[in-house]
Coordinates of C-alpha atoms in Angstrom, one line a residue:
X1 CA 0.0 0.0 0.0
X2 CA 1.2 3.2 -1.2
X3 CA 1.6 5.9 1.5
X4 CA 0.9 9.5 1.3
X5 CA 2.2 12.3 3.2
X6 CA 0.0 15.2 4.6
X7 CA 1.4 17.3 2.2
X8 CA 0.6 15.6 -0.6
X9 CA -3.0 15.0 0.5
X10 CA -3.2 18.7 1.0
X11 CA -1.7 19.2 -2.6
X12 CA -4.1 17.0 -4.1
X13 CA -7.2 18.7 -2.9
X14 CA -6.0 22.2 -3.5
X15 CA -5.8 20.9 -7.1
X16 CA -9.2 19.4 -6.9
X17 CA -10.8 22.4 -5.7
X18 CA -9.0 24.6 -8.4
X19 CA -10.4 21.8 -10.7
X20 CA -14.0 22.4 -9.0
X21 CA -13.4 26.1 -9.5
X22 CA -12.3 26.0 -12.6
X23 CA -15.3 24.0 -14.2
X24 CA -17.0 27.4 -13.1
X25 CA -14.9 29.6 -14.1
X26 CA -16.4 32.4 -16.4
X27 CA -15.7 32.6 -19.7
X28 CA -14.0 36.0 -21.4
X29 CA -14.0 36.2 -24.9
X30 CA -12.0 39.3 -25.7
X31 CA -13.0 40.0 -29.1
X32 CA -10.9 42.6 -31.1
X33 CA -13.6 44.8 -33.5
X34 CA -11.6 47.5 -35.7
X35 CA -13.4 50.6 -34.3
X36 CA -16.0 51.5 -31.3
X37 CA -19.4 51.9 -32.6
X38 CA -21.2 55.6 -33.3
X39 CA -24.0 54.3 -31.6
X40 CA -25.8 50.8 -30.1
X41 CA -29.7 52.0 -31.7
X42 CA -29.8 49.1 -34.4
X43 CA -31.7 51.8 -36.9
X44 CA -29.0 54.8 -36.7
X45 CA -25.8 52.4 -37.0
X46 CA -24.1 51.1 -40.7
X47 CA -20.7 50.2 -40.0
X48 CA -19.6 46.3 -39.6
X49 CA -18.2 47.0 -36.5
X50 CA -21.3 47.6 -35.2
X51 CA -23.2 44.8 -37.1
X52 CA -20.7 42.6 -34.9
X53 CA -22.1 43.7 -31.5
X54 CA -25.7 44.2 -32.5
X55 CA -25.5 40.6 -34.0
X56 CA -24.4 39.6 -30.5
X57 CA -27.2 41.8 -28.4
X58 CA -30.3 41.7 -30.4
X59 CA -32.2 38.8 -32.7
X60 CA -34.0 39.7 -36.2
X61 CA -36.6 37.4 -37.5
X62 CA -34.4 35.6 -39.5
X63 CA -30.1 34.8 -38.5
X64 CA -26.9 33.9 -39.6
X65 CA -26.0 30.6 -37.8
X66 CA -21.8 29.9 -37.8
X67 CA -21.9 29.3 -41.5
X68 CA -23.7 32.3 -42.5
X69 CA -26.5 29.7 -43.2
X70 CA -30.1 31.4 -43.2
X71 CA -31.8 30.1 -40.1
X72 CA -34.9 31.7 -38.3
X73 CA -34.1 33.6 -35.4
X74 CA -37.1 35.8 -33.3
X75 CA -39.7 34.2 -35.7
X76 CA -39.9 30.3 -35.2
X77 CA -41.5 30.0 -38.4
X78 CA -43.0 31.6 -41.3
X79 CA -45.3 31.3 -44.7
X80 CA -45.2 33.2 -48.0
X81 CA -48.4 33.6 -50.1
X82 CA -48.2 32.3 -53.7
X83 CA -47.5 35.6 -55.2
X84 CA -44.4 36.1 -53.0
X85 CA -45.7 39.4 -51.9
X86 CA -47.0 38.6 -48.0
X87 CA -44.8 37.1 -45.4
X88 CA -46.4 35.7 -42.0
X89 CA -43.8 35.0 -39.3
X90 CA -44.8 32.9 -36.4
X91 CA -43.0 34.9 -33.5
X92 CA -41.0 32.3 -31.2
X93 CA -43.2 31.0 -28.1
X94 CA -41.8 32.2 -24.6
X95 CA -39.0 34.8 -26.7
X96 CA -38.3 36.8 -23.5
X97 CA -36.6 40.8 -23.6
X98 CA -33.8 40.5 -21.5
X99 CA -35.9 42.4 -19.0
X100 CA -38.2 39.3 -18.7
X101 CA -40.9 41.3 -20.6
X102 CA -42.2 38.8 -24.3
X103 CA -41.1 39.6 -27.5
X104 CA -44.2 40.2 -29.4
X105 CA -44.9 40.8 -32.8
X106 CA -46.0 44.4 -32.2
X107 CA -42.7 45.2 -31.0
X108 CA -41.4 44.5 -34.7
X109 CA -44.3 46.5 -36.5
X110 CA -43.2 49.6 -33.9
X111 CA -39.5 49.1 -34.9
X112 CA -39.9 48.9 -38.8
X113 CA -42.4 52.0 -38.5
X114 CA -39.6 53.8 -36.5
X115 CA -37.1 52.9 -39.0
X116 CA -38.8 54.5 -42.1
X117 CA -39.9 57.5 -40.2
X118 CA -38.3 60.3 -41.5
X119 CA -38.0 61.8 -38.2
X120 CA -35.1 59.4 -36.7
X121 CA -33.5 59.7 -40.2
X122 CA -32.0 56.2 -40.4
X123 CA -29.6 55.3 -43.0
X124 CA -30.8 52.0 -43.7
X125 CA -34.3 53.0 -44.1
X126 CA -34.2 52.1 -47.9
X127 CA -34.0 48.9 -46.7
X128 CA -37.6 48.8 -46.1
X129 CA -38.3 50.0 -49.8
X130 CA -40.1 46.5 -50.7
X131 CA -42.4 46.7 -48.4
X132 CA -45.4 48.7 -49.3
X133 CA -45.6 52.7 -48.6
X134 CA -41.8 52.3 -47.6
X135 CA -40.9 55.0 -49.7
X136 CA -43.5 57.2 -49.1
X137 CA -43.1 57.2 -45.8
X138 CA -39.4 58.1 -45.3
X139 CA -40.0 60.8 -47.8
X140 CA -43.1 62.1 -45.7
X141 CA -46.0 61.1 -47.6
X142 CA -47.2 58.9 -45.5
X143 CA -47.5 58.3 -42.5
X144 CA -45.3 55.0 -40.5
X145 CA -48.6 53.3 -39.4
X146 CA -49.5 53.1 -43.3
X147 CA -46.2 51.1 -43.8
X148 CA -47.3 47.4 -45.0
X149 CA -46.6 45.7 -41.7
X150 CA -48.9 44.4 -38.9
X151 CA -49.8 42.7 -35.6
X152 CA -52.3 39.8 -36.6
X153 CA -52.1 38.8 -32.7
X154 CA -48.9 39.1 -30.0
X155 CA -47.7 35.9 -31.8
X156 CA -48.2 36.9 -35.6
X157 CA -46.4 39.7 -37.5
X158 CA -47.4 40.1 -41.3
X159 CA -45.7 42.2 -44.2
X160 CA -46.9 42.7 -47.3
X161 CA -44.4 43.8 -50.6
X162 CA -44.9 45.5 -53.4
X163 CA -43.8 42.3 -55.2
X164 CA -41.9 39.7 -54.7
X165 CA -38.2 39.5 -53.6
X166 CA -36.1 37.4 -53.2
X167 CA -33.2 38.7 -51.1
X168 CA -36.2 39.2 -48.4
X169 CA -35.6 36.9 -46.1
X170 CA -32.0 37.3 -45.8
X171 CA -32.3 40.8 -45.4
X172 CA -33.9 40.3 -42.2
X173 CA -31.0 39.4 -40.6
X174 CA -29.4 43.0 -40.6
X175 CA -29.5 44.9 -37.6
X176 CA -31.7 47.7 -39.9
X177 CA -34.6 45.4 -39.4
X178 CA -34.0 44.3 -35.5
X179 CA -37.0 45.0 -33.4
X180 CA -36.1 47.3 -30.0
X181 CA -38.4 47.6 -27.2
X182 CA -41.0 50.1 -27.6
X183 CA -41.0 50.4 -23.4
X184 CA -37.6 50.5 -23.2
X185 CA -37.3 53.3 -25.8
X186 CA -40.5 55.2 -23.9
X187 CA -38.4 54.9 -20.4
X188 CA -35.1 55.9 -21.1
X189 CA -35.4 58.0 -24.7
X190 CA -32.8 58.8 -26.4
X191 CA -30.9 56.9 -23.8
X192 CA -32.0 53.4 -24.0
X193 CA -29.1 52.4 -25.9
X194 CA -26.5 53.1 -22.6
X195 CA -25.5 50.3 -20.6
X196 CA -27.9 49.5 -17.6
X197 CA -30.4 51.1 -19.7
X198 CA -30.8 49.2 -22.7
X199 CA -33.0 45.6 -23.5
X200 CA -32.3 43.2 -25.8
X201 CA -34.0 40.1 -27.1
X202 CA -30.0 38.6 -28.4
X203 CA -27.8 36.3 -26.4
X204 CA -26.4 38.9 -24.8
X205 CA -27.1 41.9 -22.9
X206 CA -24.9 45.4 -22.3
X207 CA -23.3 45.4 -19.4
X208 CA -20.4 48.3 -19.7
X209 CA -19.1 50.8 -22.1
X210 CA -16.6 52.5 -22.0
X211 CA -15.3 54.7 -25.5
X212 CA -11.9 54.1 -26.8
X213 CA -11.7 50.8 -24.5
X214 CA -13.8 48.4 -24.3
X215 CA -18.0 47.1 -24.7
X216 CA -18.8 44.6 -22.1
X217 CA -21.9 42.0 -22.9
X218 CA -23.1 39.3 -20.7
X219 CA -24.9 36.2 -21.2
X220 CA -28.1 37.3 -21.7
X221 CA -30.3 34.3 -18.8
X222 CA -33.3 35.1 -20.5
X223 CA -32.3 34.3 -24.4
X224 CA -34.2 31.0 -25.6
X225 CA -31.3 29.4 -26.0
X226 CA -29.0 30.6 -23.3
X227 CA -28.3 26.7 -22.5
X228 CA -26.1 26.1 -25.0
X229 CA -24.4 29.5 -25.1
X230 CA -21.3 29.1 -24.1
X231 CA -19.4 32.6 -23.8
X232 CA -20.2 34.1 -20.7
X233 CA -19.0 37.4 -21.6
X234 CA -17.3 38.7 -24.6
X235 CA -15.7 42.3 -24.6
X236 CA -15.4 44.2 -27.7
X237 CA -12.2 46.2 -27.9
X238 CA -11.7 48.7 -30.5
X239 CA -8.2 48.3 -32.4
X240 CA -8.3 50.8 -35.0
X241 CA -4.5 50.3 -34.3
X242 CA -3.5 47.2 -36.2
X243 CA -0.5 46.8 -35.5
X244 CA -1.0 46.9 -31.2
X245 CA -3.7 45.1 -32.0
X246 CA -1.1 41.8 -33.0
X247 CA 1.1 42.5 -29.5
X248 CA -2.0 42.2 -27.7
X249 CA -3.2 38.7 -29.2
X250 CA 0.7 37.7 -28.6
X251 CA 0.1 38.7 -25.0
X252 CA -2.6 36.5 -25.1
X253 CA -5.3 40.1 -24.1
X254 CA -6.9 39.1 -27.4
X255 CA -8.6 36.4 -28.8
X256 CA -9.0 37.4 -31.9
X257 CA -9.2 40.4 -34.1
X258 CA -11.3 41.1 -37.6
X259 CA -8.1 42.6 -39.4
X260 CA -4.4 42.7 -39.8
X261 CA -1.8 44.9 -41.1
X262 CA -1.3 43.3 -44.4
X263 CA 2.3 44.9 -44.7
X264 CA 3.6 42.2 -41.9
X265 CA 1.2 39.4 -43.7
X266 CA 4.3 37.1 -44.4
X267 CA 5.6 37.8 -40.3
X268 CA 2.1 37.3 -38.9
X269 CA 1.9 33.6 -40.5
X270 CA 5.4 32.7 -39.6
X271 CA 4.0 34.0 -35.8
X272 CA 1.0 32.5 -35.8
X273 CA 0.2 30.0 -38.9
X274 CA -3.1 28.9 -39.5
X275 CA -4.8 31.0 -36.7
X276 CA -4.1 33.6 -39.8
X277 CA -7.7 33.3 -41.8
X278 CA -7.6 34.7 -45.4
X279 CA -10.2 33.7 -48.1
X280 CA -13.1 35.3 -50.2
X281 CA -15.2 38.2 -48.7
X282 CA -18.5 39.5 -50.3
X283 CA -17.4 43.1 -50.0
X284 CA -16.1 45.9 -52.3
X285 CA -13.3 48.5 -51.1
X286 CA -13.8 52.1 -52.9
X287 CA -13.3 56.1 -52.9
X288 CA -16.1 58.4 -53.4
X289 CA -16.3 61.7 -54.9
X290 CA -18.3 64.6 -53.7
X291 CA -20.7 64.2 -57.0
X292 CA -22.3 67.6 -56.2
X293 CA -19.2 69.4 -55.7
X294 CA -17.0 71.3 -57.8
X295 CA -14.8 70.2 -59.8
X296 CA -15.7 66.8 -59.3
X297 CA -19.1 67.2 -60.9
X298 CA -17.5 66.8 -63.9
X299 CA -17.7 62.5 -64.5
X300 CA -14.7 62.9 -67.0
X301 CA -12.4 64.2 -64.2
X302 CA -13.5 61.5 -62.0
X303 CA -12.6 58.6 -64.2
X304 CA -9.2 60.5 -65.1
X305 CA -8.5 59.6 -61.3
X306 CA -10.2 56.3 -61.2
X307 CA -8.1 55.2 -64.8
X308 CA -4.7 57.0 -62.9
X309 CA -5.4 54.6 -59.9
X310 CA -3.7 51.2 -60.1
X311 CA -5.5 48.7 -58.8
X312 CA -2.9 45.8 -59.2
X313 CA 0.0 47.7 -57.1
X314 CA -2.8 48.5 -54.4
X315 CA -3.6 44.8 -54.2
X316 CA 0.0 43.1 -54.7
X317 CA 2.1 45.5 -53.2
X318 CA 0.0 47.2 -50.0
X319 CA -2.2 44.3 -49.2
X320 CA 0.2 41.7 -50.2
X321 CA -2.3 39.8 -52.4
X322 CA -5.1 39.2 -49.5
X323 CA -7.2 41.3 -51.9
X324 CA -8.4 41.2 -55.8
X325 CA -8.6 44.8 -58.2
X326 CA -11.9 45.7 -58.9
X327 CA -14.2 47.5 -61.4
X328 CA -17.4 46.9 -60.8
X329 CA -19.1 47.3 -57.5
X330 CA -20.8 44.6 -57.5
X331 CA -18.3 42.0 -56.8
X332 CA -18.2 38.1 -57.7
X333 CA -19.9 35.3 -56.2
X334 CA -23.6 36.2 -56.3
X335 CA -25.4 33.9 -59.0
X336 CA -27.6 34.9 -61.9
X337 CA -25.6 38.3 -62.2
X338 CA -23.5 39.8 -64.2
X339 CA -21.1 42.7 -63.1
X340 CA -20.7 45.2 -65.2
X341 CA -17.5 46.9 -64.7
X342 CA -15.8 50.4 -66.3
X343 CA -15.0 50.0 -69.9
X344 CA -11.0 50.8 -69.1
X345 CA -10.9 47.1 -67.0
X346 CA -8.8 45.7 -70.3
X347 CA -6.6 48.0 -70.6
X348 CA -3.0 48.1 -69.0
X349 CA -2.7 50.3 -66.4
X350 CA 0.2 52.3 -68.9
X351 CA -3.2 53.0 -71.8
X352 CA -5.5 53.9 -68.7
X353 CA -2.5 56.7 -67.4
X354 CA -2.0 58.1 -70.9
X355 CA -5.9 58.5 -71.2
X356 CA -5.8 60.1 -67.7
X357 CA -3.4 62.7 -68.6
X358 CA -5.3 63.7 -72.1
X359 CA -8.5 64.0 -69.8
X360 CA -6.6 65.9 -67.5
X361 CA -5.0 68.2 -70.2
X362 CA -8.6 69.0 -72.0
X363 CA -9.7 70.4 -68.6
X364 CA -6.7 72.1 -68.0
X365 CA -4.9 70.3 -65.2
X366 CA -1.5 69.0 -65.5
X367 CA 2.2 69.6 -63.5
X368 CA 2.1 73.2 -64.5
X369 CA -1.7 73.8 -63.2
X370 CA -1.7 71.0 -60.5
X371 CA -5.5 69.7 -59.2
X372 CA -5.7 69.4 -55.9
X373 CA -7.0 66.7 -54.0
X374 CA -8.0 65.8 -50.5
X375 CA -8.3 62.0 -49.3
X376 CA -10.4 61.4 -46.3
X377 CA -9.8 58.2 -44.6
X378 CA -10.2 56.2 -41.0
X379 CA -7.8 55.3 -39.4
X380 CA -6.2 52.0 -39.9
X381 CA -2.3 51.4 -41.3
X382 CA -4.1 49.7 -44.4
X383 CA -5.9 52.3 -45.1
X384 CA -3.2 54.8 -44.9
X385 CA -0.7 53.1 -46.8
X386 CA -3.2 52.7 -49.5
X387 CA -3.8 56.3 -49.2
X388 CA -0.5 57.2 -49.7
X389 CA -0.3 54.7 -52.8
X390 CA -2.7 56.4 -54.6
X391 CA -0.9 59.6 -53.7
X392 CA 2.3 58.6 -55.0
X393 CA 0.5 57.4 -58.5
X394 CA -1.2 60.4 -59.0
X395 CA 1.6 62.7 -58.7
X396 CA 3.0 62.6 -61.8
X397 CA -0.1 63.5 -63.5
X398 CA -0.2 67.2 -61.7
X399 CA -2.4 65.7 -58.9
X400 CA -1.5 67.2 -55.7
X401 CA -3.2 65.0 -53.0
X402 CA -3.6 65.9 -49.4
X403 CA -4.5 63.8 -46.8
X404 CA -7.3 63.8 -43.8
X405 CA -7.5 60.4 -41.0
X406 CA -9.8 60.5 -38.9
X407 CA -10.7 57.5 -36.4
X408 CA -13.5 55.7 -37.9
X409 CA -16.6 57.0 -36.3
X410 CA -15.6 60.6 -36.6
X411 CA -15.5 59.4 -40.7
X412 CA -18.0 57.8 -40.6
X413 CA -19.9 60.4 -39.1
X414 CA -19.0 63.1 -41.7
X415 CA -19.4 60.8 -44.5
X416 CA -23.1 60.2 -43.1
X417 CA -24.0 64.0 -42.1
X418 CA -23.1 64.7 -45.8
X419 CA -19.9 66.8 -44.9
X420 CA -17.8 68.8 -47.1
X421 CA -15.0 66.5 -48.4
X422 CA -13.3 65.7 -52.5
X423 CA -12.8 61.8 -52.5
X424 CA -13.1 59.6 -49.1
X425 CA -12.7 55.9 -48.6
X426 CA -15.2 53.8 -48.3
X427 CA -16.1 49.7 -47.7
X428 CA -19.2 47.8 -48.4
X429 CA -19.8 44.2 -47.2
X430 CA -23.1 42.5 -48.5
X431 CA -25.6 42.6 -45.7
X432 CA -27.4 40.0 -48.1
X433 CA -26.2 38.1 -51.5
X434 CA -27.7 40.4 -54.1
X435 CA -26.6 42.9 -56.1
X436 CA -29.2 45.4 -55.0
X437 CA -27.4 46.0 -51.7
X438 CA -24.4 47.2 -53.6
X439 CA -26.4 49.1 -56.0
X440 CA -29.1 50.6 -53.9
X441 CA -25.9 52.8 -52.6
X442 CA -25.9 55.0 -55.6
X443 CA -30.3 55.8 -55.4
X444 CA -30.6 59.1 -54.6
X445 CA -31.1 60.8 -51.1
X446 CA -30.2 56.9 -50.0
X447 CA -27.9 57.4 -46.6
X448 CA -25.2 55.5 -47.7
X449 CA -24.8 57.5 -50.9
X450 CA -22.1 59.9 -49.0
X451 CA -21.0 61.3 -52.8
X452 CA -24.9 62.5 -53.2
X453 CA -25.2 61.2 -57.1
X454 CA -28.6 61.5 -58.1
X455 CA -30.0 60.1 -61.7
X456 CA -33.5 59.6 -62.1
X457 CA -32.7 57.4 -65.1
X458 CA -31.2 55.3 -62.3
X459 CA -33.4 55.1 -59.6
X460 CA -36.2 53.8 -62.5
X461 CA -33.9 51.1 -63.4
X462 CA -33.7 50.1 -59.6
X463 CA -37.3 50.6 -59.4
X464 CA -37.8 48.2 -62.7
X465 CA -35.9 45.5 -61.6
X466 CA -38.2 45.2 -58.0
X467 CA -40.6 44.7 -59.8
X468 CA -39.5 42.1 -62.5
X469 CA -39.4 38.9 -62.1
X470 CA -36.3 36.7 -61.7
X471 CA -34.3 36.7 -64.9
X472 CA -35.4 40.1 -66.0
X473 CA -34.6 41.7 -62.7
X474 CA -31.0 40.9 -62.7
X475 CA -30.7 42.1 -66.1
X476 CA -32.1 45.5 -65.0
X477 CA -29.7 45.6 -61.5
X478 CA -26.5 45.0 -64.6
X479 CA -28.2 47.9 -66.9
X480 CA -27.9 49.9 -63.5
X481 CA -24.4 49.4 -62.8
X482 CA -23.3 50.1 -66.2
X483 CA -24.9 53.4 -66.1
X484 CA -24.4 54.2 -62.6
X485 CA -20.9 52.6 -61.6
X486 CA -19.0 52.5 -64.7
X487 CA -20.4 55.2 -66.7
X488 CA -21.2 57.9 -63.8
X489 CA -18.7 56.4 -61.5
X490 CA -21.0 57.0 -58.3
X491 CA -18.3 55.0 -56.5
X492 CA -14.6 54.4 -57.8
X493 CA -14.3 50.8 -56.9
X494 CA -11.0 49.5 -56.2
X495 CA -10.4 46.4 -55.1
X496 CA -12.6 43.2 -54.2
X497 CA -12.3 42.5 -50.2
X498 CA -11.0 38.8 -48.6
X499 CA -11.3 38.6 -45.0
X500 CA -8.3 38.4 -43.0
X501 CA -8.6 38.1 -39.3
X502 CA -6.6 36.2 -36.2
X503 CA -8.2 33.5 -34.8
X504 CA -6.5 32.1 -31.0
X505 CA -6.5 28.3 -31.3
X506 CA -8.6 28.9 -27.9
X507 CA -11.4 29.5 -29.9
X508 CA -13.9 26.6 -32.0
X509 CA -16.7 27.3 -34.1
X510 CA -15.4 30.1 -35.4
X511 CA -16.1 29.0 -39.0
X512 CA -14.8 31.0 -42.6
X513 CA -18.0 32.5 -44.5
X514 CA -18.0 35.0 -47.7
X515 CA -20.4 37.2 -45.1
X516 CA -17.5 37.1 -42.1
X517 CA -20.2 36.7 -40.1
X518 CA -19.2 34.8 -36.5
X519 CA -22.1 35.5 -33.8
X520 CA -20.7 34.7 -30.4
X521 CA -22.8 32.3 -29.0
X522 CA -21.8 29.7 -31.7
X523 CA -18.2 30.3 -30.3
X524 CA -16.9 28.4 -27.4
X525 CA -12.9 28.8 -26.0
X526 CA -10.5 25.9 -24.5

């Protein structure tokens, strides 16, 4: 018989009990997101750094499950007429606010009326254009009760479309169309959205924020599904500095962050291999001009900029190949469509500078009579070395450029306020796969069309194609880009986006989607 000493016993159940402790310990996920968020009110936000904690707090009717896979979320079920135009969701029985109050299908008609009115001013509320008197109420027409939504009963919420579309469902996963609490919104005002203030229907509830350092969410104990969430708290920290951002996840403070500097691509692999995830992204990096500004009203000077630009340095040389040149603005990978891209794409980028420079001489610009030229961009060391890129290639064409950086919600903010600027840089990623998210950017008064174009000859092409069917529709959205992208050059598209974030082996179910879409409570760490 083995014998043990005191000590050993007393060793053995100190280990025990840190075992027993340890088995409820809480979990921290300390998320890195590239930039606080201008605001946690799901109908006055735009930016995919907020789309990540939204996803987190609140539910729409539809989700994204860890695959970006359409899956219903605060509706257990739903039915669509035979004409595709009305939608009846089934709201999900015992759906609890994280107050303990139900989620009920009036709180969604109150939501999607609040989004349209024109009184909060929402950028996203184009997003409710299929539904009937969409329009007409954010242009003040009508009034939000005569929007085409409704309460059949607490359980039952109806929308009827002008006709059908497709994209429908999956757009019900954005935050745009997340329903808030009407009492919650009553109580507090314009301060429901501050920690200890604001409900959510998500799997997670606000707990703390504090700007410039951190958002903390807890495990929301009333979420349907809080049994098999297994984060207990996740912390958002803003790391609009890339490069501190990779000595914190080697310090082990993060656990992952949704971008890299792409200059030390090559050292960041060698550091930490395949916790280094690159692949396709459904998103499209651009500039913007001013379109209603002078000189850049003038469509010819804006393509002598866009053909000056090149694209294949941008994506070789400052992003080290984790990104693809672009032309269109509608980028690859969404089936049925077919992109439509500036006529100059086949050229080398030698014809497209000598055509530059002609363009620029007829309007009498060149090294003797420089343009000048003011970037706006947020901060980010990608986004500055690409800044300074374009800089450097316009120079020799009498294009003096002048920078502005600005952290991302301050440009963000300016862009959205419509604020004075020449050319600023931009990002879309597809809240759903269909051209029409892309596209919609360019209709006018839109909020996300920060360069103000406006083409009625547009819009009715946009207009056409909701209400076409299938094959026809998709031929209208192309007739739209080639008029509005690569002959008007509402946007200057520059290159196509791949993902590239830094995942801790910690972490599992983090799985790669074209949406880089990862809700937290499919995530679980070691």
């Amino acid at each position: 018989m083995k014998h043990y000493g005191i000590r050993s016993l007393l060793a053995g159940a100190a280990i025990l009990a840190l075992s027993a402790s340890a088995s409820f310990a809480e979990v921290i996920f300390n998320r890195g997101n590239s930039a606080d968020p201008e605001s946690l009110d799901p109908h006055k936000t735009s930016t995919v750094y907020e789309a990540n904690i939204l996803r987190d707090l609140f539910m729409g009717l539809m989700i994204h499950n860890a695959k970006a896979e359409l899956e219903p979320g605060a509706a257990e079920s739903y039915a669509v007429s035979d004409d595709g135009k009305v939608y009846t969701f089934k709201m999900r029985a015992g759906a609890k606010w994280s107050d303990g109050s139900p989620v009920t299908a009036e709180d969604f008609v109150y939501s999607w009326q609040r989004l349209v009115n024109k009184d909060t001013a929402a950028e996203y509320a184009y997003m409710l254009s299929p539904v009937v008197n969409a329009d007409a109420v954010t242009k003040g027409e009508k009034k939000p009760e005569e929007l085409g939504v409704k309460a059949v009963d607490d359980m039952t919420f109806e929308v009827t479309l002008n006709s059908a579309t497709p994209y429908f469902l999956e757009m019900l996963t954005h935050q745009a169309t997340y329903a808030i609490s009407k009492a919650n919104v009553e109580k507090f005002g314009a301060d429901f959205i501050k920690a200890g203030n604001l409900v959510s229907n998500g799997a997670y509830m606000l707990a703390e924020f504090v700007p410039n350092d951190h958002i903390k969410a807890v495990k929301n104990p009333n979420f349907y599904d809080a049994a098999n969430v297994q984060i207990d708290t996740v912390n958002y920290i803003p790391t609009e500095d890339r490069s501190t951002a990779m000595k914190r996840l080697e310090a082990g403070e993060l656990d992952s962050n949704d971008d890299i500097p792409t200059e030390q691509l090559a050292e960041l692999k060698a550091k930490f291999g395949d916790q280094v995830r690159i692949g396709p992204y459904l998103g499209t990096y651009y500039y913007v001009f001013k379109t209603d500004k002078e000189p850049w009203k003038n469509v010819k000077l804006r393509h002598a900029v866009s053909m000056a630009i090149d694209r294949d340095y941008l994506a070789e040389k400052v992003w080290t190949n984790t990104m693809v040149p672009a032309y269109s603005l509608v980028p690859p990978g969404i089936s049925g469509y077919e992109a439509r891209p500036a006529e100059y794409a086949e050229k080398t980028q030698l014809d497209r500078e000598d055509e530059a420079k002609k363009i620029l001489a007829e309007l009498g610009y060149g090294p003797d009579k420089p343009l000048k030229m003011e970037i706006r961009y947020n901060t980010s060391e990608n986004h500055k070395n690409t800044a300074v890129a374009i800089q450097e290639q316009l120079k020799p064409l009498g294009i003096e450029v002048s920078m502005v950086n600005t952290d991302t919600k301050t440009h963000y903010g300016h862009l959205e306020q419509k604020g004075d600027f020449d050319i600023a840089r931009g990002g879309w990623i597809a809240d759903y796969k269909d051209p029409a998210n892309f596209l919609d950017l360019c209709k006018t008064g839109t909020g996300n069309n920060y360069g103000q174009y406006a083409n009625p000859e547009y819009d009715k092409l946009l207009a056409d194609a909701a209400a076409a069917g299938a094959e026809e529709r998709m031929k209208k959205l192309s007739e739209a880009e080639a008029m509005g992208v690569a002959r008007d050059l509402c946007f200057v598209p520059l290159l196509f986006y791949s993902y590239h974030t830094i995942v801790s082996s910690k972490l599992s179910g983090w799985e790669d989607n074209v949406m880089d879409v990862h809700p937290t409570r499919f995530i679980k760490k070691n």
